Amino acid sequence: MCGIVGYIGPRDATPIILGGLKRLEYRGYDSAGVAVLQEDSIEVRREAGKLANLTESVQKSPLSGQVGIGHTRWATHGAPSQQNAHPHLGQTGKVVVVHNGIVENFLELRDELSAEGVDFKSETDSETIVHLVEHYMASGLDLIEAARATFGHLEGANVVVVMAVDEPDKIVTARLGNAGGVVIGYGDDNEMYAASDIPAILEHTRRVVFLESGQMATITRSGAAYETVDGSKLEISPQTIAWDPVAAEKGEYRHFMEKEIHEQVRALTDTLAGRVDFDEGRIRLPQLNLTEELAQRIQKIYIVACGTAAYAGMVGKYLIESIARIPVEIDIASEFRYRDPIVDENTVVLAISQSGETADTLAAMEEGRSKGAILWSIVNAIGSQAMRVADGFISMQTGPEIGVASTKAFTAPIVDLYMLAILLAELRGELDTAKRRQMVADLRLVPDLVGQVIERESDIEKIAHALKDIKGCLYLGRGINMPIAYEGALKLKEISYIHAEGYPAGEMKHGPIALIDEEMPVICLAPRDPWHEKMISQIQQAKARGGPVVAVATDGDELVADMADHVLWIPETPWMLSPVITVIPLQILAYHIASLRGLDVDQPRNLAKSVTVE
Ligand code: AGP
């Protein structure tokens, strides 16, 4: 999770920015930097590693000034290093930028700018932004118009903060899509703040504005001017937020679950962070300690997990078997630990766990260890048991997940499993270069595709109103989206207390179809994937028995739209990554049904965020 802090006012910006970045530390990062405007230059300090390294660098070589921006970075493009750390200076040394998100068209922009003579200093996509702003300022535009022109060039979900020596009275920022938030803070005595999250500025102010996607702000000492990126002026007044850090952490959202659903664009950007070489079309998972020798001798993978994590593992089975051709078995952890599984030194036991402390999952890992398996884990909580005891791990890198109902810690491990499958396939010679490059390139689409579905929330909320009083619900899926039927049902039942059941759609005729009548809505996952035709007939079978059908369908699929009572639309998506997208409307649907029923969405009855007991 990248962190951003900006300040403009009468005080020295440096300690305010460093203090703000410290409050964002828990979100995880791998480098940090700060930039401060001087009379006719910009001072920048950047360090790889922890914030302490930056603080030490600033102590050794102080910088001060009244206008500054700072950043903590999860590397997405380019390794974690000083040269790739933000803030990024342009060639003139008079414009500087910090950035969250992925500039999806950065390769094209980089080529265009290089052809104009720009000499790139870093491997990042972010650096293209500052050179574009400089390019437009050199053509005569002022900072605001140069920034606006630049924002119009960026594809994907991005947050940008930019400032320039020649216009020291302002900081310009924009939120483009859902790559995380931008909070504008109103201080006293002619000072203003910008941040990616409230905790960074909570000690200075409780009066804030949250930028929406497609909005930009020009921040001066006396306040901020708001407009849409395409130039329509906006009148936005600051709101006063709750003082307590927990409420403040929710920011503009009513519940952590709502925030975490929306956070998935940034969380998925971050789970890709430092692992995808888009130029070479390669995956790097250094913490897994996976050698070519080990990859080639693996004969079986057991994925062990509980609840939502197990359903992510079920998707992983399809991905690893399809891409790397290694047999995969999914085991609910509480069963695996007691069934004397067949394991040897060429078997991997791969645990998936958000908390990394789930008792059954840890016990399953222990069972694998006792039988000589190679232990891997995919974990969100840094430093947790499941991360420590494994021979190798993949960190989900989504930042803390507070809501009991898991959302970003479901979609992130699916992306991690997709990356793992590609890496295993490459090391085992199962994937030709062209196919591998295409599969890696598809990853770049994921954050923005998720953002597109999240932006349809109001349509999904309308369907939640239609379903909020149902007594039961069936979720049906096939193939790689069959696990999403289980996950969608779990989301609904655990926060709305409505009985909901996920089922392989092909199983309906073997019994469950008896349940279907006008009182039993059926949610059918029918995206354009290899099982689409099968799901069409499933929808027909449900309709024939009078069941109301809610279909998850790909934009433009009129065949499904004509048959279903409601449609949860998703954009066209590479089918192997479609579960990351098809689950989003089901998360949002469950969230709104539970909210409409007035239930405690973040702390549902009888449930805990981490089940550390048997
Ligand atoms: C999911 O929404 C639930 N909170 C629950 O099923 C959870 O996924 C399960 O308890 C596993 O937790 P873990 O990922 O922390 O191991």
XYZ file of C-alpha atoms and ligand atoms in Angstrom:
630
model
C 0.000 0.000 0.000
C 1.675 3.246 -1.084
C 1.322 6.193 1.281
C 1.180 9.899 0.357
C 1.507 13.032 2.544
C 1.591 16.664 1.342
C 1.771 19.996 3.208
C 1.583 23.679 2.332
C 1.656 26.362 5.044
C 3.860 28.496 7.299
C 5.615 25.625 9.072
C 8.507 23.422 7.955
C 6.967 20.684 5.793
C 9.655 18.032 6.396
C 8.786 16.873 9.952
C 5.059 17.034 9.176
C 5.524 14.804 6.128
C 7.838 12.322 7.864
C 5.422 12.127 10.801
C 2.525 11.497 8.447
C 4.394 8.763 6.552
C 5.152 7.090 9.884
C 1.437 6.840 10.606
C 0.980 5.059 7.291
C 3.850 2.615 7.917
C 1.596 -0.248 8.966
C 0.278 -0.386 5.403
C 3.570 -1.827 4.298
C 6.092 -0.423 1.775
C 9.645 -0.973 0.561
C 11.037 2.539 0.023
C 10.258 6.146 1.011
C 11.032 9.717 0.025
C 10.296 13.395 0.621
C 10.578 16.497 -1.593
C 10.453 20.148 -0.469
C 10.301 23.282 -2.621
C 13.226 25.684 -2.305
C 13.625 29.195 -3.741
C 14.625 27.980 -7.191
C 15.031 24.223 -6.825
C 13.511 21.133 -5.224
C 15.315 19.196 -2.504
C 14.607 15.431 -2.559
C 15.678 12.664 -0.195
C 14.809 9.036 -1.056
C 15.861 5.749 0.523
C 15.099 2.072 -0.075
C 13.882 0.086 2.909
C 12.238 1.406 6.015
C 11.255 4.958 6.875
C 14.070 5.001 9.455
C 16.526 4.996 6.563
C 14.895 8.115 5.134
C 14.750 9.830 8.523
C 18.462 9.108 8.990
C 19.210 10.509 5.538
C 17.282 13.704 6.367
C 19.112 14.056 9.677
C 22.466 13.752 7.891
C 21.427 16.108 5.124
C 18.534 18.279 6.335
C 15.957 19.817 4.003
C 13.259 22.266 4.941
C 10.660 24.441 3.285
C 6.983 25.307 3.486
C 5.670 23.180 0.625
C 6.409 19.466 0.358
C 5.221 15.974 -0.573
C 6.272 12.544 0.686
C 5.642 8.917 -0.284
C 6.051 5.353 0.905
C 6.124 2.898 -2.014
C 5.156 -0.708 -2.712
C 7.190 -1.382 -5.819
C 5.063 -2.276 -8.829
C 7.322 -1.461 -11.765
C 11.000 -1.785 -10.931
C 12.641 -3.231 -7.837
C 12.506 -1.476 -4.465
C 15.462 0.919 -4.689
C 16.490 4.541 -4.100
C 16.304 5.356 -7.809
C 12.782 3.898 -8.072
C 11.542 5.497 -4.846
C 9.231 8.501 -5.039
C 9.162 11.523 -5.264
C 10.274 11.673 -8.916
C 11.918 14.826 -10.299
C 11.623 15.886 -13.932
C 14.617 16.722 -16.105
C 14.524 20.436 -15.259
C 14.579 19.637 -11.545
C 11.687 22.071 -11.129
C 8.701 19.672 -11.113
C 8.174 16.740 -8.752
C 5.523 13.994 -8.457
C 4.381 11.204 -6.143
C 1.979 8.528 -7.429
C -0.218 5.583 -6.370
C -1.570 3.029 -8.829
C -0.433 1.602 -12.200
C -0.059 3.684 -15.380
C -1.207 0.921 -17.698
C 0.021 2.666 -20.837
C 3.392 3.597 -19.365
C 5.408 1.734 -21.987
C 3.879 3.764 -24.810
C 4.311 6.999 -22.833
C 7.895 6.091 -22.016
C 8.668 5.447 -25.681
C 7.079 8.760 -26.748
C 8.942 10.731 -24.079
C 12.246 8.968 -24.788
C 11.823 9.840 -28.464
C 11.532 13.484 -27.350
C 14.864 13.142 -25.575
C 13.738 12.377 -22.052
C 16.407 10.417 -20.188
C 14.610 8.168 -17.708
C 16.370 7.715 -14.384
C 14.139 4.964 -12.940
C 12.345 1.761 -14.029
C 9.011 3.065 -12.771
C 5.782 3.864 -14.564
C 5.429 6.840 -12.179
C 8.346 8.736 -13.703
C 6.436 9.120 -16.976
C 4.012 11.411 -15.122
C 6.517 14.075 -14.087
C 8.062 14.187 -17.556
C 4.619 14.646 -19.097
C 3.847 17.550 -16.740
C 7.202 19.138 -17.660
C 6.494 18.586 -21.328
C 3.212 20.509 -21.067
C 4.678 23.280 -18.895
C 7.458 23.686 -21.471
C 4.737 24.178 -24.105
C 3.405 27.135 -22.098
C 0.748 25.607 -19.870
C 0.694 26.518 -16.187
C 0.947 23.789 -13.548
C -2.816 23.210 -13.260
C -3.357 22.910 -17.022
C -0.185 20.873 -17.498
C -1.340 18.489 -14.772
C -4.809 18.258 -16.301
C -3.366 17.479 -19.725
C -1.180 14.817 -18.140
C -4.057 13.209 -16.228
C -5.913 12.882 -19.508
C -3.077 10.728 -20.871
C -2.925 8.215 -18.012
C -4.733 4.883 -18.406
C -5.600 2.738 -15.369
C -6.349 3.669 -11.778
C -3.968 6.349 -10.437
C -3.537 8.973 -7.720
C -1.094 11.801 -8.535
C 0.292 14.702 -6.448
C 2.489 17.260 -8.234
C 4.202 20.564 -7.396
C 6.592 22.953 -9.179
C 9.225 25.522 -8.175
C 7.787 28.164 -10.489
C 4.372 27.988 -8.792
C 5.266 27.552 -5.095
C 1.849 28.610 -3.890
C 0.083 25.371 -4.805
C -0.006 21.581 -4.841
C -2.123 19.862 -7.510
C -3.602 16.397 -6.972
C -6.074 14.085 -8.728
C -7.809 10.763 -8.178
C -8.241 8.827 -11.420
C -10.157 5.596 -10.798
C -9.907 3.652 -7.570
C -6.195 3.293 -6.868
C -6.744 4.446 -3.319
C -7.950 7.685 -1.809
C -6.941 11.321 -1.686
C -7.822 13.220 1.487
C -7.508 17.039 1.504
C -7.034 18.336 5.069
C -7.970 21.854 6.205
C -5.573 23.117 8.889
C -5.700 26.283 10.968
C -3.600 29.372 10.299
C -3.239 29.087 6.550
C -2.066 25.505 6.259
C -3.431 22.653 4.185
C -2.663 18.942 3.827
C -3.035 16.112 1.315
C -2.811 12.408 2.167
C -3.655 8.931 0.883
C -5.255 8.021 4.238
C -6.635 9.930 7.170
C -4.249 8.665 9.902
C -1.424 10.620 8.218
C -3.010 14.001 9.033
C -5.456 13.223 11.855
C -3.246 14.917 14.466
C -3.395 18.179 12.480
C -7.014 18.372 11.363
C -10.394 16.675 11.344
C -11.801 18.826 8.543
C -11.350 16.963 5.299
C -12.543 16.462 1.746
C -12.325 13.049 0.070
C -11.691 13.301 -3.658
C -13.876 11.105 -5.830
C -12.610 9.305 -8.908
C -12.208 11.776 -11.795
C -11.738 14.797 -9.530
C -8.705 17.064 -9.064
C -7.814 19.690 -6.453
C -5.527 22.729 -6.426
C -4.398 23.189 -2.826
C -3.140 26.578 -1.617
C -2.463 27.927 1.875
C -5.955 29.389 2.058
C -7.894 26.306 0.934
C -8.538 24.180 -2.148
C -10.264 24.565 -5.515
C -12.002 21.485 -6.857
C -12.938 20.460 -10.376
C -13.418 17.414 -12.528
C -10.335 16.429 -14.500
C -12.123 17.589 -17.646
C -12.553 21.069 -16.186
C -16.004 21.426 -14.570
C -15.730 23.471 -11.383
C -16.965 21.773 -8.201
C -18.113 23.242 -4.906
C -17.025 20.840 -2.137
C -17.046 21.800 1.535
C -14.932 19.995 4.125
C -16.607 17.546 6.481
C -15.560 16.998 10.083
C -14.624 13.378 10.726
C -14.777 11.328 13.895
C -11.788 11.890 16.139
C -11.220 8.279 17.111
C -8.627 6.593 14.871
C -10.811 3.539 14.219
C -13.692 5.634 12.915
C -11.204 7.855 11.117
C -9.577 4.829 9.497
C -12.941 4.063 7.869
C -12.709 7.513 6.317
C -15.506 8.068 3.807
C -16.957 4.583 4.339
C -19.613 3.369 6.782
C -17.917 0.028 7.374
C -14.459 -1.461 7.018
C -15.936 -4.085 4.693
C -17.186 -1.357 2.345
C -13.773 0.327 2.470
C -11.976 -2.953 1.834
C -14.218 -3.811 -1.126
C -13.305 -0.454 -2.643
C -9.654 -0.869 -1.643
C -9.285 -3.925 -3.894
C -8.033 -1.865 -6.825
C -5.091 -0.689 -4.763
C -4.745 -4.016 -2.941
C -4.499 -5.888 -6.252
C -2.037 -3.318 -7.548
C -0.007 -3.947 -4.427
C -0.171 -7.738 -4.594
C 1.399 -7.384 -8.055
C 3.949 -5.025 -6.536
C 7.540 -6.000 -7.234
C 6.542 -9.347 -8.698
C 5.673 -8.669 -12.310
C 8.199 -7.706 -14.960
C 5.808 -6.439 -17.614
C 8.667 -5.764 -20.040
C 10.033 -9.317 -19.930
C 6.638 -10.941 -19.239
C 8.021 -12.661 -16.171
C 6.955 -13.301 -12.576
C 9.289 -12.949 -9.581
C 8.325 -14.493 -6.215
C 11.620 -14.242 -4.320
C 10.167 -15.002 -0.889
C 8.906 -18.392 -2.107
C 12.486 -19.728 -2.419
C 11.399 -21.656 -5.514
C 14.327 -23.055 -7.506
C 14.147 -24.715 -10.923
C 15.183 -28.000 -9.334
C 12.389 -27.814 -6.784
C 9.794 -26.733 -9.365
C 10.677 -29.711 -11.535
C 10.436 -32.325 -8.816
C 7.061 -31.259 -7.378
C 4.544 -34.026 -8.047
C 1.514 -32.815 -6.091
C 0.223 -29.714 -4.325
C -2.284 -29.778 -1.478
C -3.892 -26.400 -0.887
C -5.079 -26.235 2.735
C -7.221 -23.402 4.092
C -10.518 -22.501 5.738
C -13.599 -20.580 4.603
C -12.990 -17.879 2.038
C -9.299 -18.761 1.829
C -10.258 -22.319 0.828
C -12.437 -20.963 -1.984
C -9.522 -18.928 -3.263
C -7.582 -22.187 -3.174
C -10.291 -23.885 -5.254
C -9.698 -21.293 -7.980
C -5.977 -21.959 -7.570
C -6.547 -25.623 -8.423
C -7.941 -24.645 -11.837
C -5.100 -22.203 -12.424
C -2.162 -24.388 -11.385
C -3.471 -27.532 -13.085
C -4.343 -25.664 -16.262
C -1.155 -23.582 -16.495
C 1.557 -25.634 -14.756
C 0.037 -29.126 -15.215
C 0.722 -30.113 -11.575
C -1.987 -32.136 -9.770
C -3.631 -30.005 -7.067
C -5.953 -31.143 -4.305
C -7.962 -28.729 -2.184
C -8.332 -29.741 1.440
C -10.364 -27.944 4.048
C -7.655 -27.569 6.690
C -9.746 -29.020 9.525
C -10.147 -32.220 7.477
C -6.605 -32.437 6.123
C -5.104 -32.509 9.591
C -7.021 -35.639 10.565
C -7.125 -37.747 7.410
C -3.585 -39.099 7.281
C -2.933 -37.621 3.810
C -0.460 -39.171 1.380
C 2.539 -36.840 1.438
C 6.217 -37.173 0.540
C 9.250 -34.941 -0.111
C 7.919 -34.057 -3.571
C 4.605 -32.855 -2.181
C 3.867 -29.173 -1.507
C 1.431 -28.219 1.226
C 0.334 -24.668 0.379
C -1.606 -22.878 3.124
C -3.698 -19.796 2.349
C -4.609 -17.543 5.267
C -5.377 -13.838 5.676
C -4.544 -13.824 9.373
C -1.834 -16.472 9.182
C -2.997 -17.584 12.631
C -6.017 -19.842 11.885
C -5.627 -22.855 14.142
C -6.871 -25.458 11.655
C -4.673 -24.107 8.881
C -1.579 -24.030 11.092
C -2.322 -27.601 12.208
C -2.651 -28.690 8.579
C 0.733 -27.137 7.874
C 2.176 -29.030 10.823
C 0.680 -32.271 9.488
C 2.359 -31.607 6.154
C 5.659 -30.813 7.840
C 5.522 -34.017 9.908
C 5.189 -36.032 6.694
C 8.097 -34.320 4.940
C 6.201 -31.942 2.658
C 7.537 -28.668 1.294
C 5.584 -25.951 3.141
C 4.437 -22.798 1.365
C 1.945 -20.162 2.449
C 0.060 -17.223 0.951
C -0.563 -14.869 3.865
C -1.663 -11.288 4.473
C -0.605 -10.615 8.061
C 3.122 -9.854 7.971
C 5.112 -11.888 10.472
C 2.246 -14.255 11.299
C 2.818 -17.924 12.183
C 1.804 -19.250 8.739
C 4.360 -16.899 7.188
C 7.123 -17.796 9.626
C 6.865 -21.590 9.626
C 6.729 -21.940 5.823
C 9.749 -22.831 3.660
C 8.596 -20.042 1.339
C 5.692 -17.620 1.217
C 3.828 -15.095 -0.900
C 2.628 -12.046 1.008
C -0.826 -10.888 -0.156
C 0.340 -7.285 0.417
C -3.222 -5.942 0.688
C -2.751 -4.022 3.964
C -4.734 -4.841 7.085
C -8.167 -6.417 6.535
C -10.420 -5.424 9.445
C -13.902 -6.534 8.347
C -14.638 -10.118 9.443
C -16.000 -10.898 5.968
C -12.937 -11.285 3.809
C -12.899 -9.416 0.480
C -9.476 -8.109 -0.626
C -7.843 -11.103 1.064
C -9.892 -13.299 -1.278
C -9.118 -11.592 -4.579
C -5.428 -10.982 -3.826
C -4.489 -14.673 -3.255
C -6.229 -15.590 -6.526
C -3.885 -13.208 -8.318
C -0.996 -14.627 -6.284
C -1.991 -18.188 -7.306
C -2.144 -17.079 -10.948
C 1.380 -15.681 -10.660
C 2.555 -18.850 -8.895
C 1.092 -21.016 -11.675
C 2.926 -18.996 -14.333
C 6.220 -19.190 -12.447
C 5.885 -22.947 -11.872
C 4.978 -23.476 -15.538
C 7.981 -21.474 -16.716
C 10.398 -23.370 -14.463
C 8.917 -26.694 -15.597
C 9.005 -25.749 -19.277
C 5.228 -25.951 -19.554
C 4.657 -22.490 -21.028
C 5.958 -21.027 -24.313
C 7.244 -17.450 -24.235
C 4.413 -15.895 -26.220
C 1.744 -17.496 -24.047
C 3.604 -16.519 -20.895
C 3.992 -12.917 -21.999
C 0.272 -12.696 -22.797
C -0.734 -14.171 -19.428
C 1.549 -11.730 -17.608
C 0.230 -8.822 -19.669
C -3.337 -9.784 -18.674
C -2.409 -9.116 -15.030
C -2.063 -5.425 -15.798
C -5.795 -5.251 -16.603
C -7.005 -6.612 -13.267
C -6.992 -3.519 -10.984
C -8.836 -1.410 -13.542
C -11.381 -4.163 -14.354
C -12.131 -4.443 -10.624
C -12.477 -0.657 -10.462
C -14.967 -0.718 -13.322
C -17.230 -3.133 -11.408
C -16.936 -1.117 -8.189
C -18.081 1.957 -10.100
C -21.343 0.098 -10.850
C -22.141 -0.168 -7.127
C -25.358 1.861 -7.371
C -26.814 -0.613 -9.898
C -25.923 -3.503 -7.609
C -27.457 -1.714 -4.628
C -30.779 -1.567 -6.470
C -30.747 -5.372 -6.795
C -29.905 -5.620 -3.078
C -33.108 -3.719 -2.350
C -35.051 -6.333 -4.358
C -33.428 -9.230 -2.462
C -33.119 -7.867 1.078
C -36.079 -9.849 2.489
C -35.370 -13.239 0.888
C -35.291 -16.313 3.128
C -32.712 -18.288 1.189
C -30.550 -18.164 -1.921
C -28.692 -20.551 -4.239
C -25.435 -19.599 -5.953
C -24.476 -21.638 -9.011
C -21.217 -21.640 -10.947
C -19.160 -23.924 -13.194
C -15.516 -24.424 -13.919
C -13.159 -21.749 -12.671
C -16.114 -19.710 -11.392
C -17.651 -22.601 -9.452
C -15.680 -21.567 -6.295
C -17.161 -18.077 -6.659
C -20.584 -19.628 -6.077
C -19.313 -20.913 -2.717
C -17.649 -17.597 -1.886
C -20.673 -15.510 -2.892
C -22.909 -17.670 -0.708
C -20.512 -17.382 2.226
C -20.406 -13.583 1.937
C -24.206 -13.405 2.063
C -24.752 -15.868 4.886
C -22.026 -14.597 7.207
C -23.097 -10.928 7.227
C -26.866 -11.040 6.473
C -27.666 -14.335 8.269
C -29.697 -15.463 5.211
C -29.206 -19.146 4.427
C -27.274 -19.270 1.166
C -25.691 -22.223 -0.574
C -23.062 -22.407 -3.277
C -23.260 -25.346 -5.670
C -21.551 -26.658 -8.797
C -24.272 -25.817 -11.328
C -24.070 -29.265 -12.907
C -25.141 -30.780 -9.586
C -28.557 -29.112 -9.552
C -30.366 -32.008 -11.223
C -28.977 -34.391 -8.586
C -31.161 -32.943 -5.842
C -30.877 -29.224 -5.081
C -33.185 -28.269 -7.963
C -36.013 -29.423 -5.720
C -35.389 -26.283 -3.691
C -36.188 -23.904 -6.522
C -39.480 -22.011 -6.562
C -40.607 -18.374 -6.603
C -39.227 -17.942 -3.080
C -35.747 -19.208 -3.874
C -33.651 -16.771 -5.959
C -30.773 -18.331 -7.884
C -27.572 -16.375 -8.507
C -25.892 -17.743 -11.624
C -22.303 -16.982 -12.524
C -22.465 -16.802 -16.321
C -19.508 -14.728 -17.548
C -18.072 -15.315 -21.019
C -15.755 -18.160 -19.989
C -15.414 -21.724 -21.364
C -18.501 -22.792 -19.345
C -20.782 -19.988 -20.544
C -23.021 -22.192 -22.678
C -23.485 -24.648 -19.800
C -24.596 -21.825 -17.543
C -27.163 -20.672 -20.108
C -28.982 -23.983 -19.771
C -28.654 -23.749 -15.995
C -30.436 -20.412 -16.033
C -33.171 -21.913 -18.226
C -33.619 -24.814 -15.754
C -33.959 -22.425 -12.824
C -36.393 -20.177 -14.694
C -38.466 -23.211 -15.725
C -39.098 -23.868 -12.024
C -40.095 -20.312 -11.332
C -36.883 -19.359 -9.575
C -35.971 -15.650 -9.824
C -32.534 -15.512 -11.489
C -29.782 -12.975 -10.827
C -27.020 -13.497 -13.400
C -23.424 -12.308 -13.307
C -22.852 -11.609 -17.022
C -20.291 -10.034 -19.314
C -21.145 -6.612 -20.761
C -23.259 -6.985 -23.879
C -24.447 -10.531 -23.201
C -28.053 -9.958 -24.259
C -28.794 -13.696 -24.295
C -28.342 -13.854 -20.520
C -29.967 -10.463 -19.993
C -33.127 -11.623 -21.781
C -33.449 -14.644 -19.494
C -32.435 -13.247 -16.102
C -34.578 -11.157 -13.762
C -31.551 -9.066 -12.761
C -28.031 -8.809 -14.189
C -24.804 -8.005 -12.357
C -22.680 -6.760 -15.262
C -18.915 -7.221 -15.445
C -16.487 -6.063 -18.163
C -14.913 -8.475 -20.665
C -12.163 -10.314 -18.724
C -9.525 -12.955 -19.547
C -11.305 -16.099 -18.319
C -8.443 -17.329 -16.104
C -8.648 -14.095 -14.107
C -12.448 -13.842 -14.252
C -13.021 -15.090 -10.649
C -11.292 -11.928 -9.384
C -13.919 -9.903 -11.252
C -17.051 -12.073 -10.910
C -16.777 -12.069 -7.105
C -16.865 -8.252 -6.830
C -20.609 -7.774 -7.528
C -21.358 -10.619 -5.096
C -19.316 -8.897 -2.352
C -21.140 -5.621 -2.990
C -24.545 -7.364 -3.148
C -23.992 -9.140 0.181
C -22.716 -5.914 1.761
C -25.798 -3.897 0.778
C -28.298 -6.634 1.701
C -26.738 -6.877 5.173
C -26.623 -3.081 5.507
C -30.285 -2.798 4.472
C -31.104 -5.388 7.130
C -29.403 -3.127 9.677
C -26.849 -5.736 10.716
C -23.320 -5.334 12.084
C -21.494 -5.835 8.805
C -17.971 -5.603 10.227
C -18.533 -7.808 13.290
C -21.260 -10.381 12.398
C -22.688 -12.380 15.305
C -20.774 -15.491 16.429
C -17.805 -14.751 14.131
C -14.194 -13.682 14.731
C -11.741 -12.233 12.236
C -9.235 -14.929 12.998
C -10.270 -18.334 14.354
C -7.240 -19.166 16.445
C -8.933 -22.074 18.226
C -10.096 -25.488 16.942
C -14.403 -15.208 5.353
O -15.199 -14.091 5.036
C -14.495 -15.573 6.831
N -14.100 -14.481 7.628
C -13.754 -16.865 7.137
O -14.285 -17.884 6.325
C -12.239 -16.813 6.892
O -11.974 -16.781 5.512
C -11.607 -18.084 7.495
O -11.835 -18.070 8.881
C -10.100 -18.179 7.218
O -9.441 -17.114 7.835
P -7.871 -16.871 7.431
O -7.854 -16.523 5.985
O -7.424 -15.754 8.322
O -7.143 -18.150 7.693
